Short mmCIF file of C-alpha atoms in Angstrom, two decimals:
data_model
loop_
_atom_site.label_atom_id
_atom_site.label_comp_id
_atom_site.label_asym_id
_atom_site.label_seq_id
_atom_site.Cartn_x
_atom_site.Cartn_y
_atom_site.Cartn_z
CA MET A 67 77.13 62.34 166.49
CA PRO A 68 75.85 59.81 164.16
CA ASP A 69 78.55 59.60 160.40
CA PHE A 70 75.60 59.33 157.91
CA ALA A 71 72.24 61.27 158.12
CA ALA A 72 69.22 59.80 156.16
CA THR A 73 68.08 61.81 153.03
CA HIS A 74 66.17 61.25 149.62
CA ARG A 75 67.28 60.98 145.72
CA ILE A 76 65.18 62.20 142.95
CA THR A 77 64.30 58.58 141.00
CA HIS A 78 64.58 58.87 137.18
CA GLU A 79 60.92 58.16 137.19
CA ALA A 80 60.91 61.34 139.18
CA SER A 81 62.38 63.43 136.35
CA MET A 82 60.76 61.80 133.67
CA LYS A 83 57.36 63.01 135.33
CA MET A 84 58.48 66.68 135.38
CA LEU A 85 59.93 66.64 132.42
CA ALA A 86 56.99 65.00 130.47
CA ALA A 87 54.96 68.10 132.94
CA GLY A 88 57.73 70.91 131.71
CA LEU A 89 56.85 70.15 127.75
CA ALA A 90 53.25 69.41 128.75
CA LYS A 91 52.78 72.95 130.36
CA ALA A 92 55.12 74.09 127.39
CA ASN A 93 53.26 73.93 124.86
CA GLU A 94 50.43 74.29 126.19
CA ILE A 95 50.97 78.26 127.03
CA GLY A 96 52.21 78.28 123.69
CA VAL A 97 56.33 78.36 124.51
CA LYS A 98 59.98 77.03 123.57
CA ILE A 99 62.49 75.69 126.48
CA SER A 100 65.01 73.74 128.37
CA LEU A 101 64.03 72.26 130.91
CA CYS A 102 66.89 70.14 133.22
CA VAL A 103 67.02 68.59 136.85
CA VAL A 104 69.55 68.32 138.79
CA ASP A 105 70.69 65.98 141.64
CA ALA A 106 72.08 67.78 145.47
CA SER A 107 74.82 67.83 144.43
CA GLY A 108 73.69 69.97 140.44
CA GLN A 109 74.95 67.26 138.82
CA THR A 110 72.62 66.74 135.77
CA LEU A 111 69.59 63.58 135.90
CA ALA A 112 68.01 64.55 133.10
CA PHE A 113 67.39 67.01 130.52
CA ILE A 114 65.10 68.13 127.06
CA MET A 115 65.56 71.00 124.65
CA MET A 116 62.32 71.54 122.92
CA ASP A 117 61.90 71.40 119.15
CA GLY A 118 62.55 75.11 118.16
CA ALA A 119 64.01 76.93 121.33
CA ARG A 120 67.51 78.69 120.79
CA PHE A 121 70.72 75.89 122.29
CA PHE A 122 72.03 78.32 124.20
CA SER A 123 68.99 77.38 127.04
CA GLY A 124 70.78 74.76 127.53
CA ARG A 125 73.03 76.08 129.25
CA THR A 126 70.84 78.85 130.99
CA THR A 127 68.79 76.19 131.72
CA THR A 128 71.42 74.20 133.27
CA LYS A 129 72.49 76.99 135.52
CA LYS A 130 69.15 77.78 137.13
CA ALA A 131 68.75 73.39 138.19
CA ILE A 132 71.61 74.13 139.78
CA THR A 133 72.36 77.19 141.28
CA SER A 134 68.02 76.27 143.40
CA ALA A 135 69.86 72.90 144.36
CA SER A 136 72.63 74.45 145.66
CA GLN A 137 71.24 77.50 147.39
CA ARG A 138 68.16 75.74 148.03
CA LEU A 139 66.49 78.76 146.46
CA PRO A 140 64.05 79.64 143.96
CA THR A 141 66.32 81.85 141.36
CA GLY A 142 66.35 85.50 141.55
CA TYR A 143 66.27 85.94 144.92
CA ALA A 144 70.02 87.90 143.98
CA PRO A 145 70.23 91.57 144.77
CA GLU A 146 71.05 92.67 141.33
CA GLU A 147 74.17 94.89 142.15
CA ASN A 148 75.90 91.30 144.12
CA VAL A 149 74.77 88.97 140.20
CA LEU A 150 78.21 89.74 138.42
CA SER A 151 80.28 89.10 141.44
CA MET A 152 78.24 86.46 142.58
CA GLN A 153 78.76 85.04 139.00
CA ILE A 154 82.09 84.51 138.27
CA ARG A 155 82.93 84.29 142.12
CA MET A 156 80.80 80.05 141.08
CA ASP A 157 82.63 79.82 138.98
CA GLY A 158 80.72 80.60 135.87
CA ASP A 159 77.32 78.68 137.71
CA PHE A 160 75.47 81.12 139.87
CA THR A 161 72.43 82.95 138.06
CA ASN A 162 69.60 84.97 139.04
CA VAL A 163 67.49 84.70 136.71
CA PRO A 164 63.69 83.22 137.76
CA GLY A 165 63.11 80.41 137.25
CA GLY A 166 64.59 77.99 139.13
CA PHE A 167 63.79 75.79 142.04
CA PRO A 168 65.17 73.85 144.86
CA ILE A 169 62.96 70.04 145.18
CA ILE A 170 62.58 69.90 149.50
CA VAL A 171 61.33 66.21 150.74
CA ASP A 172 61.02 65.82 154.13
CA GLY A 173 63.17 69.99 154.70
CA GLN A 174 66.01 68.72 152.87
CA VAL A 175 67.11 70.38 149.82
CA ILE A 176 68.13 67.25 147.28
CA GLY A 177 67.91 69.14 144.24
CA GLY A 178 66.37 71.12 141.01
CA VAL A 179 64.67 71.75 138.66
CA ALA A 180 64.83 74.49 135.98
CA ALA A 181 63.13 75.96 132.99
CA GLY A 182 64.41 78.15 130.14
CA GLY A 183 64.71 79.78 126.88
CA ALA A 184 60.93 81.69 127.27
CA GLN A 185 60.08 84.60 129.01
CA LEU A 186 61.04 84.91 132.98
CA GLU A 187 57.67 84.54 134.06
CA GLU A 188 56.52 81.86 131.36
CA ASP A 189 59.60 80.41 132.46
CA VAL A 190 58.50 80.14 135.92
CA ILE A 191 55.23 78.77 134.67
CA VAL A 192 56.95 75.91 133.41
CA ALA A 193 60.12 74.90 135.72
CA LYS A 194 56.07 74.77 138.45
CA ALA A 195 54.66 73.09 136.71
CA ALA A 196 57.51 70.38 136.40
CA LEU A 197 57.72 71.13 140.50
CA ALA A 198 54.12 69.55 140.88
CA ALA A 199 54.38 66.60 139.10
CA ILE A 200 56.40 65.44 141.11
CA THR A 201 54.91 64.39 145.67
CA THR A 202 57.72 66.77 147.91
CA SER A 203 55.60 66.76 151.55
CA MET B 612 53.28 64.39 117.33
CA PRO B 613 55.31 63.91 114.19
CA ASP B 614 58.72 62.05 115.15
CA PHE B 615 60.90 64.80 112.94
CA ALA B 616 60.39 68.52 111.85
CA ALA B 617 61.02 69.12 108.21
CA THR B 618 64.17 71.80 107.72
CA HIS B 619 66.82 72.64 105.97
CA ARG B 620 70.26 72.31 105.84
CA ILE B 621 73.28 75.19 104.57
CA THR B 622 75.32 73.42 101.88
CA HIS B 623 79.15 74.51 101.56
CA GLU B 624 78.64 76.23 97.75
CA ALA B 625 76.03 78.00 100.40
CA SER B 626 78.90 79.06 102.36
CA MET B 627 81.29 79.62 99.94
CA LYS B 628 79.12 82.06 98.42
CA MET B 629 78.63 84.14 101.48
CA LEU B 630 82.47 84.28 101.86
CA ALA B 631 82.60 85.35 98.71
CA ALA B 632 80.66 87.96 98.96
CA GLY B 633 81.30 89.38 101.85
CA LEU B 634 84.72 89.56 101.40
CA ALA B 635 83.48 91.28 98.19
CA LYS B 636 81.92 93.50 99.88
CA ALA B 637 85.22 94.39 102.73
CA ASN B 638 87.24 95.21 99.73
CA GLU B 639 85.37 97.04 98.40
CA ILE B 640 84.54 99.12 101.12
CA GLY B 641 88.25 99.25 102.21
CA VAL B 642 88.12 96.93 105.49
CA LYS B 643 89.61 93.86 107.43
CA ILE B 644 87.07 91.42 108.36
CA SER B 645 86.63 87.60 109.39
CA LEU B 646 83.82 85.91 108.19
CA CYS B 647 81.92 83.05 110.06
CA VAL B 648 78.90 80.67 108.23
CA VAL B 649 77.22 78.29 111.55
CA ASP B 650 74.73 76.08 111.42
CA ALA B 651 71.89 75.65 113.57
CA SER B 652 73.49 74.17 116.40
CA GLY B 653 75.80 76.15 116.26
CA GLN B 654 78.82 74.54 114.51
CA THR B 655 81.62 75.53 112.41
CA LEU B 656 80.75 75.47 108.66
CA ALA B 657 83.00 77.93 107.60
CA PHE B 658 85.66 80.70 108.57
CA ILE B 659 87.13 83.31 106.74
CA MET B 660 90.36 85.81 108.07
CA MET B 661 91.30 88.44 105.52
CA ASP B 662 94.33 89.42 105.14
CA GLY B 663 95.57 91.55 107.88
CA ALA B 664 92.46 91.73 110.05
CA ARG B 665 93.01 91.58 113.89
CA PHE B 666 92.68 88.50 115.20
CA PHE B 667 91.49 88.71 117.69
CA SER B 668 88.22 88.73 115.22
CA GLY B 669 88.37 85.51 114.68
CA ARG B 670 86.51 84.80 117.66
CA THR B 671 84.56 87.53 118.18
CA THR B 672 82.58 86.56 114.71
CA THR B 673 82.37 83.42 115.38
CA LYS B 674 80.45 84.01 118.97
CA LYS B 675 78.30 86.10 116.84
CA ALA B 676 77.23 83.47 114.17
CA ILE B 677 76.63 81.26 117.07
CA THR B 678 74.41 84.27 118.93
CA SER B 679 72.38 85.11 116.13
CA ALA B 680 71.84 80.94 115.56
CA SER B 681 70.67 80.72 118.67
CA GLN B 682 68.72 83.79 119.24
CA ARG B 683 67.10 83.37 116.13
CA LEU B 684 67.68 87.49 116.39
CA PRO B 685 70.70 89.35 114.73
CA THR B 686 73.61 90.58 117.49
CA GLY B 687 73.16 93.71 119.14
CA TYR B 688 69.15 92.97 120.61
CA ALA B 689 69.85 92.63 124.74
CA PRO B 690 69.62 95.81 126.81
CA GLU B 691 72.97 96.81 127.58
CA GLU B 692 73.09 96.48 131.71
CA ASN B 693 72.06 92.40 130.52
CA VAL B 694 75.34 91.75 128.79
CA LEU B 695 77.65 91.07 131.09
CA SER B 696 76.04 88.95 132.68
CA MET B 697 74.47 87.15 129.23
CA GLN B 698 77.69 86.57 128.37
CA ILE B 699 78.52 84.48 131.52
CA ARG B 700 75.74 82.25 131.88
CA MET B 701 76.46 81.63 128.14
CA ASP B 702 79.94 80.60 128.29
CA GLY B 703 81.29 83.77 127.12
CA ASP B 704 79.40 82.11 123.55
CA PHE B 705 76.76 85.23 123.45
CA THR B 706 77.45 88.90 121.83
CA ASN B 707 75.75 91.99 122.11
CA VAL B 708 77.92 93.52 119.57
CA PRO B 709 76.23 94.25 115.70
CA GLY B 710 77.59 91.84 112.85
CA GLY B 711 76.10 88.88 112.56
CA PHE B 712 72.55 87.50 111.73
CA PRO B 713 70.47 84.53 111.86
CA ILE B 714 70.08 82.74 108.03
CA ILE B 715 66.06 81.51 107.49
CA VAL B 716 64.73 79.37 105.42
CA ASP B 717 61.12 78.07 105.44
CA GLY B 718 60.53 81.06 109.08
CA GLN B 719 63.26 78.02 110.14
CA VAL B 720 66.50 80.15 111.57
CA ILE B 721 69.52 77.62 109.92
CA GLY B 722 72.31 79.29 111.11
CA GLY B 723 74.15 82.02 111.37
CA VAL B 724 76.14 84.34 109.34
CA ALA B 725 78.93 87.60 110.77
CA ALA B 726 80.96 90.24 110.44
CA GLY B 727 83.46 91.06 112.87
CA GLY B 728 87.10 93.62 113.10
CA ALA B 729 86.53 96.74 111.05
CA GLN B 730 83.71 99.27 112.22
CA LEU B 731 80.41 98.13 113.77
CA GLU B 732 78.25 99.84 110.97
CA GLU B 733 81.35 98.55 108.79
CA ASP B 734 80.80 95.42 110.49
CA VAL B 735 76.90 94.79 109.69
CA ILE B 736 77.33 96.29 105.98
CA VAL B 737 80.17 93.08 105.54
CA ALA B 738 77.07 90.59 107.13
CA LYS B 739 74.12 91.38 104.65
CA ALA B 740 76.19 91.20 102.15
CA ALA B 741 77.35 88.12 102.98
CA LEU B 742 73.00 86.92 103.81
CA ALA B 743 71.98 88.42 100.30
CA ALA B 744 73.89 86.08 98.46
CA ILE B 745 71.48 83.18 99.62
CA THR B 746 68.21 82.61 98.95
CA THR B 747 66.26 82.93 101.64
CA SER B 748 62.94 83.00 101.22
CA MET C 407 74.32 74.25 93.02
CA PRO C 408 71.17 74.20 95.72
CA ASP C 409 71.66 76.63 98.30
CA PHE C 410 70.52 74.60 101.51
CA ALA C 411 69.73 70.91 100.94
CA ALA C 412 66.53 69.33 102.78
CA THR C 413 66.41 67.18 106.68
CA HIS C 414 64.82 66.34 109.53
CA ARG C 415 65.59 67.19 112.75
CA ILE C 416 64.41 65.04 115.92
CA THR C 417 61.41 66.37 117.97
CA HIS C 418 61.41 66.30 121.53
CA GLU C 419 58.28 64.62 121.39
CA ALA C 420 60.66 62.56 119.10
CA SER C 421 63.37 62.17 122.00
CA MET C 422 61.27 62.08 124.87
CA LYS C 423 59.68 58.15 123.49
CA MET C 424 63.23 56.84 123.08
CA LEU C 425 63.99 58.06 127.00
CA ALA C 426 61.42 56.20 127.23
CA ALA C 427 61.11 52.92 125.61
CA GLY C 428 65.25 53.16 126.72
CA LEU C 429 64.15 52.57 130.43
CA ALA C 430 61.69 50.72 129.95
CA LYS C 431 64.12 47.86 129.08
CA ALA C 432 66.51 48.64 130.93
CA ASN C 433 63.77 47.96 133.71
CA GLU C 434 63.38 44.46 132.15
CA ILE C 435 66.42 43.59 132.32
CA GLY C 436 67.97 45.16 135.61
CA VAL C 437 71.01 47.06 134.49
CA LYS C 438 70.92 50.90 135.48
CA ILE C 439 72.03 53.15 132.69
CA SER C 440 72.46 57.13 131.19
CA LEU C 441 70.26 57.78 127.99
CA CYS C 442 71.42 60.31 125.05
CA VAL C 443 70.27 61.91 122.66
CA VAL C 444 71.85 64.14 120.28
CA ASP C 445 71.85 66.16 117.43
CA ALA C 446 73.27 65.94 113.71
CA SER C 447 76.24 68.14 114.79
CA GLY C 448 76.47 66.82 118.66
CA GLN C 449 74.21 69.08 120.71
CA THR C 450 72.65 66.96 123.89
CA LEU C 451 68.98 67.47 123.07
CA ALA C 452 67.91 65.39 125.28
CA PHE C 453 68.87 63.42 128.71
CA ILE C 454 68.87 60.75 131.43
CA MET C 455 70.24 59.35 134.55
CA MET C 456 68.99 56.53 135.91
CA ASP C 457 69.11 56.27 139.89
CA GLY C 458 71.98 54.20 140.96
CA ALA C 459 73.55 54.67 137.87
CA ARG C 460 77.99 54.79 137.92
CA PHE C 461 77.72 58.72 137.38
CA PHE C 462 80.50 58.31 134.43
CA SER C 463 77.88 56.73 133.03
CA GLY C 464 76.15 60.76 131.84
CA ARG C 465 80.11 61.69 130.49
CA THR C 466 81.05 58.31 128.89
CA THR C 467 76.57 57.99 127.14
CA THR C 468 77.25 61.31 125.93
CA LYS C 469 80.02 61.11 123.40
CA LYS C 470 79.26 57.35 122.44
CA ALA C 471 75.75 59.87 120.73
CA ILE C 472 78.56 62.34 119.26
CA THR C 473 81.00 60.18 117.80
CA SER C 474 77.52 57.86 115.75
CA ALA C 475 76.08 61.24 114.77
CA SER C 476 79.44 62.49 113.95
CA GLN C 477 80.55 59.95 111.41
CA ARG C 478 76.89 58.16 111.18
CA LEU C 479 77.45 54.49 112.09
CA PRO C 480 77.27 52.29 115.66
CA THR C 481 80.35 52.54 117.75
CA GLY C 482 83.09 49.94 117.96
CA TYR C 483 83.79 49.68 114.45
CA ALA C 484 87.65 51.28 114.93
CA PRO C 485 90.53 49.48 115.17
CA GLU C 486 91.61 49.60 118.70
CA GLU C 487 95.14 49.47 117.70
CA ASN C 488 93.98 53.48 116.20
CA VAL C 489 91.16 53.63 119.41
CA LEU C 490 93.13 56.22 122.06
CA SER C 491 94.43 58.73 118.73
CA MET C 492 91.64 58.61 117.20
CA GLN C 493 90.70 59.66 120.69
CA ILE C 494 92.72 62.50 121.21
CA ARG C 495 92.50 63.40 117.84
CA MET C 496 89.55 64.26 118.43
CA ASP C 497 89.66 65.55 121.49
CA GLY C 498 87.79 63.13 123.66
CA ASP C 499 84.71 63.15 122.12
CA PHE C 500 85.24 60.13 120.11
CA THR C 501 84.62 56.26 121.51
CA ASN C 502 84.57 53.07 120.31
CA VAL C 503 82.72 52.02 122.63
CA PRO C 504 79.73 49.92 121.17
CA GLY C 505 76.34 51.49 122.32
CA GLY C 506 75.46 54.97 119.93
CA PHE C 507 74.03 54.55 117.13
CA PRO C 508 73.81 57.04 114.27
CA ILE C 509 69.61 58.72 114.20
CA ILE C 510 69.12 57.76 110.25
CA VAL C 511 65.59 59.03 107.91
CA ASP C 512 65.15 59.71 104.38
CA GLY C 513 69.44 58.45 103.89
CA GLN C 514 70.01 61.29 105.75
CA VAL C 515 71.84 60.72 110.21
CA ILE C 516 70.13 63.21 112.43
CA GLY C 517 71.58 62.90 115.07
CA GLY C 518 72.90 60.05 117.79
CA VAL C 519 71.67 58.13 121.01
CA ALA C 520 73.12 56.20 123.05
CA ALA C 521 73.37 54.20 126.42
CA GLY C 522 75.83 53.49 129.05
CA GLY C 523 77.02 52.74 132.35
CA ALA C 524 76.30 48.37 132.16
CA GLN C 525 77.25 45.43 130.40
CA LEU C 526 78.04 46.63 126.76
CA GLU C 527 76.74 44.54 125.14
CA GLU C 528 72.72 44.90 127.99
CA ASP C 529 74.03 49.35 126.76
CA VAL C 530 74.00 48.13 122.60
CA ILE C 531 69.67 46.71 124.50
CA VAL C 532 68.86 49.38 125.62
CA ALA C 533 70.15 51.45 123.15
CA LYS C 534 68.48 50.16 120.14
CA ALA C 535 65.65 49.60 122.25
CA ALA C 536 65.61 53.02 122.52
CA LEU C 537 66.05 53.25 118.71
CA ALA C 538 62.84 51.16 117.88
CA ALA C 539 60.87 53.70 119.53
CA ILE C 540 61.12 56.22 116.77
CA THR C 541 60.39 55.31 113.12
CA THR C 542 63.33 56.25 110.61
CA SER C 543 62.25 55.11 107.95
CA MET D 591 122.74 90.56 113.16
CA PRO D 592 120.02 91.46 111.82
CA ASP D 593 116.34 92.19 113.03
CA PHE D 594 113.61 91.01 111.09
CA ALA D 595 113.45 88.63 108.26
CA ALA D 596 112.23 88.84 105.13
CA THR D 597 108.82 86.55 104.63
CA HIS D 598 105.15 86.01 103.20
CA ARG D 599 102.01 85.99 104.74
CA ILE D 600 99.40 84.10 102.74
CA THR D 601 96.06 86.81 101.36
CA HIS D 602 92.47 85.29 101.56
CA GLU D 603 92.85 85.39 98.26
CA ALA D 604 95.24 82.93 98.06
CA SER D 605 92.66 80.26 100.73
CA MET D 606 89.31 80.99 98.32
CA LYS D 607 91.59 79.70 96.15
CA MET D 608 92.84 76.59 97.89
CA LEU D 609 88.56 76.64 99.60
CA ALA D 610 87.16 76.11 95.86
CA ALA D 611 90.71 73.63 94.38
CA GLY D 612 89.33 71.39 97.34
CA LEU D 613 86.39 71.63 97.43
CA ALA D 614 86.12 70.84 93.32
CA LYS D 615 88.64 68.01 94.32
CA ALA D 616 86.55 66.75 96.43
CA ASN D 617 82.87 66.70 94.19
CA GLU D 618 85.65 65.10 91.00
CA ILE D 619 86.30 62.52 93.35
CA GLY D 620 83.12 62.46 95.48
CA VAL D 621 83.95 62.89 99.03
CA LYS D 622 83.50 64.73 101.35
CA ILE D 623 85.67 66.03 103.78
CA SER D 624 86.99 69.55 105.13
CA LEU D 625 89.33 71.95 104.75
CA CYS D 626 91.28 74.06 106.62
CA VAL D 627 94.20 76.82 105.60
CA VAL D 628 96.71 78.09 108.50
CA ASP D 629 99.15 81.31 108.67
CA ALA D 630 102.65 80.35 109.96
CA SER D 631 101.73 80.34 114.09
CA GLY D 632 99.05 77.75 113.27
CA GLN D 633 96.12 80.34 113.52
CA THR D 634 92.87 79.91 111.45
CA LEU D 635 93.07 81.31 108.45
CA ALA D 636 89.80 79.53 106.69
CA PHE D 637 88.27 76.89 106.65
CA ILE D 638 85.11 75.17 105.30
CA MET D 639 82.75 71.52 106.21
CA MET D 640 81.48 70.11 103.45
CA ASP D 641 77.28 69.54 103.78
CA GLY D 642 78.31 65.68 104.57
CA ALA D 643 81.00 65.23 106.26
CA ARG D 644 81.47 63.82 109.96
CA PHE D 645 81.77 66.84 111.90
CA PHE D 646 85.11 65.77 113.89
CA SER D 647 86.58 65.67 110.76
CA GLY D 648 86.75 69.41 111.00
CA ARG D 649 89.10 69.31 114.28
CA THR D 650 91.12 66.39 112.48
CA THR D 651 91.82 67.87 109.37
CA THR D 652 93.06 71.12 111.57
CA LYS D 653 94.92 69.43 113.22
CA LYS D 654 96.57 68.08 109.81
CA ALA D 655 97.11 72.25 109.47
CA ILE D 656 98.73 73.03 112.60
CA THR D 657 100.84 69.56 112.84
CA SER D 658 102.60 70.39 108.45
CA ALA D 659 102.44 74.54 109.75
CA SER D 660 104.70 73.85 112.70
CA GLN D 661 106.63 70.73 111.55
CA ARG D 662 107.46 72.36 108.63
CA LEU D 663 106.85 68.31 106.47
CA PRO D 664 103.49 66.47 105.31
CA THR D 665 101.66 64.43 108.43
CA GLY D 666 102.51 61.53 108.69
CA TYR D 667 106.02 61.69 108.36
CA ALA D 668 106.72 60.82 112.80
CA PRO D 669 107.23 57.01 113.35
CA GLU D 670 104.44 54.42 114.37
CA GLU D 671 105.36 53.48 118.61
CA ASN D 672 105.81 57.69 119.30
CA VAL D 673 102.87 59.29 117.80
CA LEU D 674 100.59 59.04 121.65
CA SER D 675 103.27 60.49 123.03
CA MET D 676 103.86 63.02 120.72
CA GLN D 677 100.00 63.66 120.47
CA ILE D 678 99.75 64.42 124.23
CA ARG D 679 103.49 66.47 124.86
CA MET D 680 101.90 68.88 121.71
CA ASP D 681 98.46 69.11 123.71
CA GLY D 682 96.14 67.10 121.17
CA ASP D 683 96.84 69.69 118.78
CA PHE D 684 99.59 67.00 116.95
CA THR D 685 98.52 64.79 114.42
CA ASN D 686 100.17 61.70 112.42
CA VAL D 687 97.63 61.39 110.01
CA PRO D 688 98.23 62.25 105.71
CA GLY D 689 96.30 64.37 104.18
CA GLY D 690 98.25 68.11 106.09
CA PHE D 691 100.95 69.64 104.06
CA PRO D 692 103.20 73.02 104.65
CA ILE D 693 103.26 76.46 102.54
CA ILE D 694 106.45 76.79 101.00
CA VAL D 695 107.42 79.98 99.68
CA ASP D 696 110.98 81.00 98.79
CA GLY D 697 111.94 78.59 100.91
CA GLN D 698 110.32 79.22 104.12
CA VAL D 699 106.33 77.49 105.76
CA ILE D 700 104.00 80.19 105.44
CA GLY D 701 101.21 78.46 106.96
CA GLY D 702 99.73 75.02 106.23
CA VAL D 703 96.69 73.06 104.12
CA ALA D 704 95.18 70.23 105.44
CA ALA D 705 92.07 67.78 103.91
CA GLY D 706 90.04 65.16 105.75
CA GLY D 707 86.92 62.82 106.44
CA ALA D 708 87.60 60.71 104.01
CA GLN D 709 90.00 57.84 103.76
CA LEU D 710 93.60 58.75 103.86
CA GLU D 711 94.68 58.81 100.37
CA GLU D 712 91.49 61.54 98.91
CA ASP D 713 92.27 63.45 101.66
CA VAL D 714 95.53 63.67 100.70
CA ILE D 715 94.60 63.92 96.39
CA VAL D 716 92.27 66.41 98.01
CA ALA D 717 94.66 69.08 99.96
CA LYS D 718 96.88 68.73 97.10
CA ALA D 719 94.94 69.83 95.11
CA ALA D 720 94.10 73.04 97.23
CA LEU D 721 97.87 73.35 97.22
CA ALA D 722 98.14 73.90 93.86
CA ALA D 723 95.24 76.15 93.28
CA ILE D 724 98.54 78.29 94.83
CA THR D 725 102.16 79.91 93.75
CA THR D 726 104.16 78.38 96.17
CA SER D 727 107.90 78.49 93.50
#
């Protein structure tokens, strides 16, 4: 068995593209959100809170990005009856609120990106716009 | 796009007026409460706990003020089935108990004020009296 | 006495300009850093960690920005013999390492910006470049 | 031996008098400070941060009041070589910076009051003015 496996990491150029694309989409649809990019270990790589956003959105958005990076799924997948227990088991970092997406490169999850602070559908639109700014073939 | 947006901050004169008006109303209706004023980012600007108040009220009242400052709404707006999950997502600082109000000046939320420790209706009466002590056209 | 005092807050456009200018300068001088922008109460508004940066730099840089926002001075002003005691008194958020600057508009501190993770002189150069990207007459 | 000992507690009327007197003195000498009143157990009873004060002063001032209530002395009494160790042993709540005073009634310490955020001599002047607002014969 090999000692190491090839992977990729998110550059800050990619992070800046995601922030900029997310902000552009948020402005276009007229919402005030926070955006967060985390790496494969859930560590914050980039963050922005829009002027006028609810400041709790900084925390909830970061948790969406962390959840997607760990669980390798868009947030919102869990059956509702499991959510509270999962939140506690994952030390409060798990969230089931849509708006977080894994960043997948060559079939591997290398991080997560999320938007939060608006309506759920709007958060999803903004996060998808951020994700679309990078090439994740 | 502008680098800065005009806003206001709460002076300590305003904070003292809110504490005094809240205490006067609490004495008038015969309740023992805590009062808290926070700024637009949730930082405590002023606090008082009445002689005879339950000391947990210091914590719960501060959370009401923080929640109103972040969410830009009086506390108590969330559907009850969402509350536990929201409390965890917002690191324990969110509360859905009435008695917190945003402080709005020129259409912008610049902080929050809250009362806690009595019955909910009484907390609301006291917090509204505190808010009414300042001019928030 | 007035209830409110006029001030400004940092828009996300300004935050993005600071991140971009700091990254450009870091690339120019060949260093890997983190950048952080906080508001007048020390709340994080924007953050980026460069690909290749030491990940502790995320924490130390945020503390530089918070310290400058609170103390209204560039970081590094304290006599060295006072620093450890100040760090404890300020709950670990105070830092005396250069690289943090207050953001001053109309004579008022409305936030802080900082760079960290390289040599001190390099951190200062990058943070100054970030600050210079916005108009703070 | 009796089961209980007679003592006094600080009313909110007394706390408000101390806040008001401290603010008046701070305005008179032209400084921006935080003020804190704690009870005999170190619990915060009243707090105010002046508009324009360094926000770290909220933390450092509260620690001054707690230290005086516990140690039954004005802050600043410890030999400098002992301070760091004492800060750590007391979980970061001990401070040796002047500006905190015990509140003594009938020979018993029933709380503490402190000012912080200006020069040490100014903090002491403001805290003494706050203390002088109540009768502690």
